[in-house]
Short mmCIF file of N, CA and C in Angstrom, two decimals:
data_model
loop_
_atom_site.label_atom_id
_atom_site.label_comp_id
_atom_site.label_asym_id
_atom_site.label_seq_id
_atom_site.Cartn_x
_atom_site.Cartn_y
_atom_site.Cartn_z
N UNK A 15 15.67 -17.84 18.10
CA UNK A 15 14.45 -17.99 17.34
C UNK A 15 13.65 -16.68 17.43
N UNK A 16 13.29 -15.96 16.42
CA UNK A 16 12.09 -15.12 16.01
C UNK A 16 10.66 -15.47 16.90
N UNK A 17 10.42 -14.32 17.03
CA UNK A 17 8.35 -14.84 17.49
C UNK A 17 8.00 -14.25 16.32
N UNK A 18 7.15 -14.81 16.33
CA UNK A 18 5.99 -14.78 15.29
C UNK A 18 4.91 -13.31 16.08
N UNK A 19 4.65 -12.36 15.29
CA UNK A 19 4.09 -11.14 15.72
C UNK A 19 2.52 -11.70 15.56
N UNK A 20 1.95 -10.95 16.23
CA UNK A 20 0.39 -10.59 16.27
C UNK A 20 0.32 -9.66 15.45
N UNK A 21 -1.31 -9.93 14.23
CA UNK A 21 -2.03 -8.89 13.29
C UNK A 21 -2.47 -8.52 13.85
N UNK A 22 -2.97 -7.02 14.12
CA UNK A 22 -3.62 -6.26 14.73
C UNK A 22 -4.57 -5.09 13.49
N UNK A 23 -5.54 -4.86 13.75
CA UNK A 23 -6.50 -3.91 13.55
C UNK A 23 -5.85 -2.95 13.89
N UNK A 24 -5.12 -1.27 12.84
CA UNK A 24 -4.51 -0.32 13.34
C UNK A 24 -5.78 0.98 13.73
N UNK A 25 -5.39 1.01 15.00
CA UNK A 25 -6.55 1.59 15.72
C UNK A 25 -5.56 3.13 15.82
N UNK A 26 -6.35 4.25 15.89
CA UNK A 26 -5.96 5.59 16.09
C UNK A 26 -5.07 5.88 17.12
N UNK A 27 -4.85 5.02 18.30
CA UNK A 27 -3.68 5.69 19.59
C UNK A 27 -2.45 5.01 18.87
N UNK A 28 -2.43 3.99 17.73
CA UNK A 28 -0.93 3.93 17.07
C UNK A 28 -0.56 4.52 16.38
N UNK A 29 -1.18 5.45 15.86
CA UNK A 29 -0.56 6.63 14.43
C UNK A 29 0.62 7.23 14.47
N UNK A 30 1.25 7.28 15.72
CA UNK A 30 2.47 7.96 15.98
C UNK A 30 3.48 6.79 16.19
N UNK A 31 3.53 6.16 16.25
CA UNK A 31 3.61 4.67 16.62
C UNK A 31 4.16 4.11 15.19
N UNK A 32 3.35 4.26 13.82
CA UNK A 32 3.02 4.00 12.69
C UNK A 32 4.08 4.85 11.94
N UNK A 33 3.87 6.28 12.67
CA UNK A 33 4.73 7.68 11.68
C UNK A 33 6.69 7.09 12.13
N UNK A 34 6.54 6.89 13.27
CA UNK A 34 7.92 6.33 13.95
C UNK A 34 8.52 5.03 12.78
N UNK A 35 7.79 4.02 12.94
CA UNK A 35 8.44 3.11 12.24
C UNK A 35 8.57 3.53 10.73
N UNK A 36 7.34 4.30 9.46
CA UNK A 36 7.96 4.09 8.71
C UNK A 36 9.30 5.20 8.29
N UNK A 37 9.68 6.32 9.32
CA UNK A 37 10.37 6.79 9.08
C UNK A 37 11.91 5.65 9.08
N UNK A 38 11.72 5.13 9.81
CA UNK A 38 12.77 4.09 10.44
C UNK A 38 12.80 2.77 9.29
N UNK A 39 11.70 3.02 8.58
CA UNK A 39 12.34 1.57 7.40
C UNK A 39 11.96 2.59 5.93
N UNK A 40 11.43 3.54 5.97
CA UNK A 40 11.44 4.38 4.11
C UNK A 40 12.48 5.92 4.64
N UNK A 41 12.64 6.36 5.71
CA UNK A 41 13.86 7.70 5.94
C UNK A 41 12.79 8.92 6.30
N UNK A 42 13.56 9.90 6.46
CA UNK A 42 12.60 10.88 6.64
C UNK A 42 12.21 11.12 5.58
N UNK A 43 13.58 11.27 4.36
CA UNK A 43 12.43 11.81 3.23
C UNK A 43 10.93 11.26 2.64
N UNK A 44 10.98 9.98 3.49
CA UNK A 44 9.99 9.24 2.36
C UNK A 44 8.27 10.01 1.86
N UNK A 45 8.37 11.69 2.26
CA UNK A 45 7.25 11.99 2.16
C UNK A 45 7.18 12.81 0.61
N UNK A 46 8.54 12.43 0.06
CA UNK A 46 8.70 12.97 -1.25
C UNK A 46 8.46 12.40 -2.02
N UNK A 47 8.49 10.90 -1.84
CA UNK A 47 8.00 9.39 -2.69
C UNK A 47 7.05 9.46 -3.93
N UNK A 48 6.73 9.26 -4.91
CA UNK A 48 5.68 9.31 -5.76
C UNK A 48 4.42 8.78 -5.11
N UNK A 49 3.94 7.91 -3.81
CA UNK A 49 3.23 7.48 -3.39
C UNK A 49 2.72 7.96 -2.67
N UNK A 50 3.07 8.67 -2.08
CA UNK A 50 2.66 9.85 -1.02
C UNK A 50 2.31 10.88 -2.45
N UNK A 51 2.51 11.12 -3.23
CA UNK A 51 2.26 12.49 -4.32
C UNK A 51 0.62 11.91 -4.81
N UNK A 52 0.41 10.50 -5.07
CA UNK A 52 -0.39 10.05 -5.55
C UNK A 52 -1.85 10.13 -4.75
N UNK A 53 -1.45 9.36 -3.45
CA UNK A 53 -2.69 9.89 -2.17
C UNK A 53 -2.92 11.24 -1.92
N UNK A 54 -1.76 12.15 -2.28
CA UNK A 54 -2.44 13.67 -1.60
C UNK A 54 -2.16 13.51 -0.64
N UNK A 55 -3.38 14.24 0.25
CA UNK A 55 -3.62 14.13 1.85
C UNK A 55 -5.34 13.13 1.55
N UNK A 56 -5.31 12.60 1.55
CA UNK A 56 -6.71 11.61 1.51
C UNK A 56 -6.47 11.23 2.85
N UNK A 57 -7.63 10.20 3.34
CA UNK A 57 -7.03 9.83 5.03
C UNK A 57 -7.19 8.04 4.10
N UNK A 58 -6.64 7.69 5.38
CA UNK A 58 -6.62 5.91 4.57
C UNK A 58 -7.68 5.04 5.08
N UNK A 59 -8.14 4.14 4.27
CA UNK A 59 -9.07 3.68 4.87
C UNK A 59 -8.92 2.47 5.61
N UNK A 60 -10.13 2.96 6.48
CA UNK A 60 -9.81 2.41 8.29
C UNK A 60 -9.40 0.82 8.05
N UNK A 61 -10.54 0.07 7.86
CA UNK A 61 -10.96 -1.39 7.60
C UNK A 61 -9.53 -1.81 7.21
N UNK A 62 -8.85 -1.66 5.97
CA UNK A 62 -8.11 -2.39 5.34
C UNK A 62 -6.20 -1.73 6.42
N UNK A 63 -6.36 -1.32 7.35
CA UNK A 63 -4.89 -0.94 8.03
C UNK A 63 -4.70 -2.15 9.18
N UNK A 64 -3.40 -1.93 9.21
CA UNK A 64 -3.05 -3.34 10.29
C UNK A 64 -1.82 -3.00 10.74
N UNK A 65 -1.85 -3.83 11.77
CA UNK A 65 -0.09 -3.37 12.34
C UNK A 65 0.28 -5.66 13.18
N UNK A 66 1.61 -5.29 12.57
CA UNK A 66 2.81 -6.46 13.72
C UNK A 66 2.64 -5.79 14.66
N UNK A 67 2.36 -6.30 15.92
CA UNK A 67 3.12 -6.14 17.32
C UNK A 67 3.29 -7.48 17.81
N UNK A 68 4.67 -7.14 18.04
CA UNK A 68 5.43 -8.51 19.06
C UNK A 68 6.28 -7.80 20.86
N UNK A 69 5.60 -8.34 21.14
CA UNK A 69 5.81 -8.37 23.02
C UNK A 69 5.20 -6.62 22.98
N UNK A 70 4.55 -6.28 22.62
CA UNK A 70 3.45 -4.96 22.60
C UNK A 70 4.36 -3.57 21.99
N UNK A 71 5.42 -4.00 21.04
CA UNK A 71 6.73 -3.35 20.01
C UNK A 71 5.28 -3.24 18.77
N UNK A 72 5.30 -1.88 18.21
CA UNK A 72 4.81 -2.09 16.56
C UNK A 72 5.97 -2.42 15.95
N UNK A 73 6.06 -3.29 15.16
CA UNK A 73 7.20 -3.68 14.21
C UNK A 73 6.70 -3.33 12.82
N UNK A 74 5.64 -3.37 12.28
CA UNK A 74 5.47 -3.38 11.17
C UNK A 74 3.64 -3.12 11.03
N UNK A 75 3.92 -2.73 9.55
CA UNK A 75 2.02 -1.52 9.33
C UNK A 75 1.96 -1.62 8.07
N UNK A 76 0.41 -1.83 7.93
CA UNK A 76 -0.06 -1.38 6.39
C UNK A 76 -0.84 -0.59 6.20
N UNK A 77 -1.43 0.49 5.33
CA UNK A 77 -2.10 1.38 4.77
C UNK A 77 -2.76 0.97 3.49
N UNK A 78 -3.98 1.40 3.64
CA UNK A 78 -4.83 1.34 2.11
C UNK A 78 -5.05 3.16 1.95
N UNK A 79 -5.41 3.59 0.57
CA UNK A 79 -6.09 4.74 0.34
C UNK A 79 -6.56 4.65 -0.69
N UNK A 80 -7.84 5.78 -0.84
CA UNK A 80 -8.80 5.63 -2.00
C UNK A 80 -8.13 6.85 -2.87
N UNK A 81 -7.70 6.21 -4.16
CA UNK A 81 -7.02 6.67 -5.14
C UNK A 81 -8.14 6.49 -6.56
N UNK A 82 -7.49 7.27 -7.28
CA UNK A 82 -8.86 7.32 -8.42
C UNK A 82 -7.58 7.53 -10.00
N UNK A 83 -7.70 6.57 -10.88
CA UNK A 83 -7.81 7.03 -12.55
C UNK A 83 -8.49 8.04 -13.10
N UNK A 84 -7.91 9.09 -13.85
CA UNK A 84 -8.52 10.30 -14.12
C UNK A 84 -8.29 10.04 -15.47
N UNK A 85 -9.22 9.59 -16.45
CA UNK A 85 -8.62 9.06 -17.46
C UNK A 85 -8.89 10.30 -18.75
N UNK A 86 -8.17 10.34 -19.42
CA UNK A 86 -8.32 11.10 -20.75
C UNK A 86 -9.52 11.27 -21.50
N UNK A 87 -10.54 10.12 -21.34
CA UNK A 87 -11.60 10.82 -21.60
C UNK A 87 -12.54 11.15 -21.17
N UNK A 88 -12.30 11.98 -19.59
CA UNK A 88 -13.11 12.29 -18.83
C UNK A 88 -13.29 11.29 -17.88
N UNK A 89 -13.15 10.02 -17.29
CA UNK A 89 -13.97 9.14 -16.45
C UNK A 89 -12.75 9.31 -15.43
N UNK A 90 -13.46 8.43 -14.33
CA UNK A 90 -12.50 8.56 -13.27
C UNK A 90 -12.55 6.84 -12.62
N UNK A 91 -11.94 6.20 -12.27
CA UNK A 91 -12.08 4.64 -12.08
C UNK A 91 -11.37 4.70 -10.49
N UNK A 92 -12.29 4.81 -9.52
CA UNK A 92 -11.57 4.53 -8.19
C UNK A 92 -10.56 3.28 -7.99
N UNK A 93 -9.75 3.11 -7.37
CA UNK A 93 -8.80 2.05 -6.92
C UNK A 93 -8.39 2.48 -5.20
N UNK A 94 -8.05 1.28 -5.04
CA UNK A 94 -7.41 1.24 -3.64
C UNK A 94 -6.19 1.05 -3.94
N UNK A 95 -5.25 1.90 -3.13
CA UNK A 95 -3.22 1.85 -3.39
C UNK A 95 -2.98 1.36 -2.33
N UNK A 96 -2.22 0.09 -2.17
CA UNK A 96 -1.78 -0.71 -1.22
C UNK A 96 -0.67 -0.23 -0.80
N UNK A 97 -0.32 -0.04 0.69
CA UNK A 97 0.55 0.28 1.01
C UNK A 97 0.88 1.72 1.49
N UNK A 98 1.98 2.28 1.87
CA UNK A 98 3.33 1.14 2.62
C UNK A 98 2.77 -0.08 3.43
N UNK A 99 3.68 -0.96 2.91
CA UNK A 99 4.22 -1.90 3.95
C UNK A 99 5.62 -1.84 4.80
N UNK A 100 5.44 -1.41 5.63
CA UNK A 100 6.50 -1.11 6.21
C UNK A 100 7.13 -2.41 8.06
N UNK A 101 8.25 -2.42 7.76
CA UNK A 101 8.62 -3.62 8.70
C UNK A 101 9.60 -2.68 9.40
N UNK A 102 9.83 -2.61 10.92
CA UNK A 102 11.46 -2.60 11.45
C UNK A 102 12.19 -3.05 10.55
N UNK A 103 13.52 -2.45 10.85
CA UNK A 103 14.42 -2.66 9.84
C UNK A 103 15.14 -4.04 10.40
N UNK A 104 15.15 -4.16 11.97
CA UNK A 104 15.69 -5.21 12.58
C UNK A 104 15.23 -6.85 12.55
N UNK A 105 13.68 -6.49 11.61
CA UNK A 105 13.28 -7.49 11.52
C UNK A 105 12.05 -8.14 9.94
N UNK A 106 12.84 -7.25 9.60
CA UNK A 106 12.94 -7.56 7.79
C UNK A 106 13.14 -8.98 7.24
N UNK A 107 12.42 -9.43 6.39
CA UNK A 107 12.97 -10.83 5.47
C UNK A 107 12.09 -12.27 7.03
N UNK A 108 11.78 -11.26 7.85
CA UNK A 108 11.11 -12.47 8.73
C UNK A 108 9.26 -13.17 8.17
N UNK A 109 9.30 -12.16 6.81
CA UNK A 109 7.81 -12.70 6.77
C UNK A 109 6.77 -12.17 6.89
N UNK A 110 6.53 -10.74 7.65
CA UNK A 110 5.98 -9.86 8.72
C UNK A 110 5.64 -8.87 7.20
N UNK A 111 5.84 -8.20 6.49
CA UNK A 111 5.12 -7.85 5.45
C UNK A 111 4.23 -8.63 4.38
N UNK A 112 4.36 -9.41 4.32
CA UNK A 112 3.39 -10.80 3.54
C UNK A 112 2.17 -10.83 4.29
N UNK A 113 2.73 -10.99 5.81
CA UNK A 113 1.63 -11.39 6.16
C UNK A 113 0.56 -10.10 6.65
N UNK A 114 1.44 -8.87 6.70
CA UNK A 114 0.46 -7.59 6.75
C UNK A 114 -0.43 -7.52 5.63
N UNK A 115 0.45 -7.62 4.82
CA UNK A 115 -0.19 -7.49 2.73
C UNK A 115 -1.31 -8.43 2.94
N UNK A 116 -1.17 -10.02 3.45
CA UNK A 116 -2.26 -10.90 3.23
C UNK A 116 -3.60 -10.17 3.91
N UNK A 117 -3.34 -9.70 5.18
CA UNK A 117 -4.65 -9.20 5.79
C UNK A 117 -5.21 -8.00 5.35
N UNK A 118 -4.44 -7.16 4.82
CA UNK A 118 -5.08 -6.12 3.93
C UNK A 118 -5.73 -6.25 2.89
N UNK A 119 -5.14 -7.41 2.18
CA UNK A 119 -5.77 -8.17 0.87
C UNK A 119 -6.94 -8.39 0.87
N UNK A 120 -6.98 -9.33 2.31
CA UNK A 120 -8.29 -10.23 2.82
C UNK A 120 -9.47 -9.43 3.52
N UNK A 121 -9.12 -8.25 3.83
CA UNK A 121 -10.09 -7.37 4.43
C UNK A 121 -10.54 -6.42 3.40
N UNK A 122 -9.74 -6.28 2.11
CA UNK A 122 -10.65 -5.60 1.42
C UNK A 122 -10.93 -6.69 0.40
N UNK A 123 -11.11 -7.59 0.31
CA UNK A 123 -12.19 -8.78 -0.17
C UNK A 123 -13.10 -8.70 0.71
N UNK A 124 -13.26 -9.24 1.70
CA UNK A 124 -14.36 -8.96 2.64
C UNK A 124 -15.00 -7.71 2.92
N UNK A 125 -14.89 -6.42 2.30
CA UNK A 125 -15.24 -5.54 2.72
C UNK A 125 -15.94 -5.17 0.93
N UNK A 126 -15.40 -5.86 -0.41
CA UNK A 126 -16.07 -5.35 -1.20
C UNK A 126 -14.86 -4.54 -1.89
N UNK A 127 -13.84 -4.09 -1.37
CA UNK A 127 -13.10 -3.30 -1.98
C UNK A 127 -11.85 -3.88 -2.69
N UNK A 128 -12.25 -5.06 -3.31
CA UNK A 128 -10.69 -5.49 -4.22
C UNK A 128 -10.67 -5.37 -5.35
N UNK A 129 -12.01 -4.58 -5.82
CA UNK A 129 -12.00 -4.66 -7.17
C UNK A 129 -11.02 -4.36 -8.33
N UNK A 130 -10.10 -3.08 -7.90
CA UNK A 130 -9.67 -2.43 -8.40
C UNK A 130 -8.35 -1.85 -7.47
N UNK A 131 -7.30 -2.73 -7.00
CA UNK A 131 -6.16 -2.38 -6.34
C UNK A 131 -5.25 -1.80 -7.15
N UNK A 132 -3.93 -1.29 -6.39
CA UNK A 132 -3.08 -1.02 -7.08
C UNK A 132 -1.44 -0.35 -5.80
N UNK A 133 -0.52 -0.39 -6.74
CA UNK A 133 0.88 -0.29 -5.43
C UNK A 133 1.92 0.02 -6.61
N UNK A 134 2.72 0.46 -5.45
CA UNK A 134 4.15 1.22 -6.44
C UNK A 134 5.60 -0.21 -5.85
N UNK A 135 5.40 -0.94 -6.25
CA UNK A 135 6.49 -2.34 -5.89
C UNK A 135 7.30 -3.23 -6.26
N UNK A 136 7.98 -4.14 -5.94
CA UNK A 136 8.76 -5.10 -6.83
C UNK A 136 7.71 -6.25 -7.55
N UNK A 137 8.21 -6.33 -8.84
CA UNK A 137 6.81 -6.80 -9.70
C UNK A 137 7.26 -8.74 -9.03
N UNK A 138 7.83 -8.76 -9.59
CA UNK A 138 8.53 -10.35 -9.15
C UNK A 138 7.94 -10.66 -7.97
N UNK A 139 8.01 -9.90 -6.21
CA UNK A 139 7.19 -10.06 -4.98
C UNK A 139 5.99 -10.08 -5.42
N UNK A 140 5.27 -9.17 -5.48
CA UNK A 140 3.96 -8.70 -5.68
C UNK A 140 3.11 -9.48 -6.73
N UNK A 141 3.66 -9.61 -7.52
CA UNK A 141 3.30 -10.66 -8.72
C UNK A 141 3.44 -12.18 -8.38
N UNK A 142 4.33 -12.52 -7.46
CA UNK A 142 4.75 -13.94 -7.19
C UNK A 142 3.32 -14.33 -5.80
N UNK A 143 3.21 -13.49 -5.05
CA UNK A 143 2.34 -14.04 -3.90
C UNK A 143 1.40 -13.18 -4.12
N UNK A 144 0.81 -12.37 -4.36
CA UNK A 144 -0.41 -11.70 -4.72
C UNK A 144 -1.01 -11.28 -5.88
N UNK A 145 -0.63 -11.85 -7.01
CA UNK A 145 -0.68 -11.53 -8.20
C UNK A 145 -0.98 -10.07 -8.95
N UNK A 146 -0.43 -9.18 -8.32
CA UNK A 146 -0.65 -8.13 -9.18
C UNK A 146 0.67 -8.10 -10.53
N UNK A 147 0.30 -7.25 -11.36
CA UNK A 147 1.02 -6.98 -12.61
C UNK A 147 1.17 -5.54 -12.90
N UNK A 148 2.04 -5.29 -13.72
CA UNK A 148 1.77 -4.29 -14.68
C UNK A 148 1.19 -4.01 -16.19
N UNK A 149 0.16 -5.46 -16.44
CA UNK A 149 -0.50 -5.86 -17.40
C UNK A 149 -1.41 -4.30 -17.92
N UNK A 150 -2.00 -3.61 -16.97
CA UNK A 150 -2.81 -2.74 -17.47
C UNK A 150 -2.34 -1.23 -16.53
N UNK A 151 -1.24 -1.51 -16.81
CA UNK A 151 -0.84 0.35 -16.08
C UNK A 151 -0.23 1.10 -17.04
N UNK A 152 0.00 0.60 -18.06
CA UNK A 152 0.78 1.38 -19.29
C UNK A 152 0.67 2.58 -19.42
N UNK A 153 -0.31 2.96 -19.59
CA UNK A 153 -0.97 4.33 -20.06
C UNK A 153 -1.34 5.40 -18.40
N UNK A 154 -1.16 4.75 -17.70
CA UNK A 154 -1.25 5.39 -16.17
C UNK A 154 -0.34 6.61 -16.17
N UNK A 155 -0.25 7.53 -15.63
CA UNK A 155 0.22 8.66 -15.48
C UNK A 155 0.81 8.97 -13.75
N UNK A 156 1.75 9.49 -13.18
CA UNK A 156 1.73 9.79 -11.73
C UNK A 156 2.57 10.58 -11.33
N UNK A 157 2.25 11.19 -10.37
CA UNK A 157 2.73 12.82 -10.02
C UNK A 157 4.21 12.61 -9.78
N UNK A 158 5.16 12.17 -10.43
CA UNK A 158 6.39 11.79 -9.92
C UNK A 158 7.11 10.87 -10.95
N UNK A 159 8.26 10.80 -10.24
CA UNK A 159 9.38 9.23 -11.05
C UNK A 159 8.40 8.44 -10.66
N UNK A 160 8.46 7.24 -12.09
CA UNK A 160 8.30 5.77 -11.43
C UNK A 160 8.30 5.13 -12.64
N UNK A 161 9.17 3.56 -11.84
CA UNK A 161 10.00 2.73 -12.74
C UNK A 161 8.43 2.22 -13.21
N UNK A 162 8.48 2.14 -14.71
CA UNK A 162 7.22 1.79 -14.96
C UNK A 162 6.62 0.31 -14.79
N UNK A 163 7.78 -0.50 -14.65
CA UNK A 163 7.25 -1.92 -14.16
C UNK A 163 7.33 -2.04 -12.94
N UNK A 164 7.15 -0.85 -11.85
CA UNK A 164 6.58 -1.42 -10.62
C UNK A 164 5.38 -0.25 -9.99
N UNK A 165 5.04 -0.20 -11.09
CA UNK A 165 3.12 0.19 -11.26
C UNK A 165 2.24 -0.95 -11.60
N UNK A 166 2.04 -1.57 -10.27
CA UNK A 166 1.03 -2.78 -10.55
C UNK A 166 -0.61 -2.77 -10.18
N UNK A 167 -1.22 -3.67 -10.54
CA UNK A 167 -2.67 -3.41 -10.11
C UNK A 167 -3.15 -4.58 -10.55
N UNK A 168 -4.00 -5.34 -9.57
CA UNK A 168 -4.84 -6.14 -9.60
C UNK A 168 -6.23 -6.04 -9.48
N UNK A 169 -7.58 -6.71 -10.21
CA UNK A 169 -8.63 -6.72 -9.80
C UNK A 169 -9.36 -6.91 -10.85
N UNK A 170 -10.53 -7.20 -11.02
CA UNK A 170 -11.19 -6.79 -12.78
C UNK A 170 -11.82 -5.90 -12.79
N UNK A 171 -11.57 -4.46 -11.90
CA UNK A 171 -12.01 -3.80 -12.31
C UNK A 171 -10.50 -2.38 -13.07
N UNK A 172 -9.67 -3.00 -12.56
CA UNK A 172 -8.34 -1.97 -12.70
C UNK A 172 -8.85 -1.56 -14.48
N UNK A 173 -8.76 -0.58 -14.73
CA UNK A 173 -8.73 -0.05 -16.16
C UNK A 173 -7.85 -0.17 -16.91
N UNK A 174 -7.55 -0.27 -17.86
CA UNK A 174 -6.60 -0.38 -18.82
C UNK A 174 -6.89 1.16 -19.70
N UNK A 175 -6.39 1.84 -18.99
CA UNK A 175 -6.47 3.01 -19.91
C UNK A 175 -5.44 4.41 -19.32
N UNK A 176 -5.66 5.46 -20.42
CA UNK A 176 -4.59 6.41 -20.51
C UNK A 176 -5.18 7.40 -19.42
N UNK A 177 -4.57 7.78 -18.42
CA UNK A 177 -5.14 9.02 -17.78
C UNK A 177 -3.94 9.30 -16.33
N UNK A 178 -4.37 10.16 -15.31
CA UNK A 178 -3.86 10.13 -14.24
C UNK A 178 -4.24 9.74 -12.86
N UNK A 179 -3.30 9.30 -12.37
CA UNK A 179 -3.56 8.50 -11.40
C UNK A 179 -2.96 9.56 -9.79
N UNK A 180 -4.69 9.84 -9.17
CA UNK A 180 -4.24 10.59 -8.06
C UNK A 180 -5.35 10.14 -6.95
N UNK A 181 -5.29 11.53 -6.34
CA UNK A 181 -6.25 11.29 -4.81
C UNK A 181 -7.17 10.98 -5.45
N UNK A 182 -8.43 10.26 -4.35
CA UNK A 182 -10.20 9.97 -4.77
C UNK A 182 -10.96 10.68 -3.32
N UNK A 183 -11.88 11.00 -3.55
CA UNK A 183 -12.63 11.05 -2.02
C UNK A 183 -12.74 9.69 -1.44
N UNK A 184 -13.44 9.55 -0.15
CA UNK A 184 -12.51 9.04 0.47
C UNK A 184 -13.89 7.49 0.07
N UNK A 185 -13.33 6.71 0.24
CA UNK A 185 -14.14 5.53 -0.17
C UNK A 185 -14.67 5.03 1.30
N UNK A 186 -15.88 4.47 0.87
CA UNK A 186 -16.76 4.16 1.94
C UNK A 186 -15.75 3.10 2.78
N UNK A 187 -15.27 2.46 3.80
CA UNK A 187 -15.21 1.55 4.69
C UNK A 187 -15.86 0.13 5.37
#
């Protein structure tokens, strides 16, 4: 039988901790990703990060960052980019990213910041338990490949419009 991990608040002495695992479930390259091109170097914001630990192991982490629409006619529409979600690889399909995603979800509801989400993911997951879509990313733009139906975004504030999608300063917490 599996244990069931503890959510944790990702506090600053795990960052290395954090850099370890997702090399170990996205590779080393994963710093070439379109998602990483999209954040820049922004830092992520604090409130909405979390980590699995089971028997005091990080197994698994989430990241938010303040990302911004640069739209074509001049405006800029902040969003929050969900993610990585990243799990051990040894303990994948146990559940342990859902339930990171749920608390990231739930902390930027509570914090004011869901207006306007958004993630690079499988639309079917993401769409099935958290309802995001690719209803209004059409016209989105991003520093890289990407399969265009797994540019999703939820919120009423997500824009429906033509522009690019990159770093933001850094959004309040």
């Amino acid at each position: 039988m599996v244990s069931l991990p503890s959510i944790k608040t990702l506090t600053p002495d795990r960052a290395g901790d954090v850099e370890r695992l997702l090399d170990r479930a996205f590779g080393p390259d994963r710093r070439t990703r379109t998602a990483y091109r999209v954040r820049g170097d922004t830092t992520a914001i604090a409130a909405l990060g979390f980590v699995a630990v089971d028997d005091g192991d990080l197994i698994g982490s989430i990241q938010c960052w303040p990302v911004a629409l640069f739209t074509d006619d001049g405006d800029s529409h902040p969003l929050v980019m969900v993610g990585p979600v990243a799990v051990a690889p040894e303990r994948q399909q146990d559940g342990i990213g859902r339930r990171l995603t749920a608390a990231a979800l739930d902390a930027a509801a509570s914090t004011g910041l869901d207006a306007a989400l958004m993630l690079i993911g499988d639309p079917e997951y993401y769409g099935r338990f958290f309802g995001f879509s690719a209803d209004r990313t059409a016209g989105w733009r991003v520093p890289g490949p990407v399969e265009r139906h797994r540019l999703l975004a939820r919120g009423p504030a997500v824009p429906d419009a033509a522009g690019r999608l990159g770093p933001a300063l850094r959004l309040a917490a």
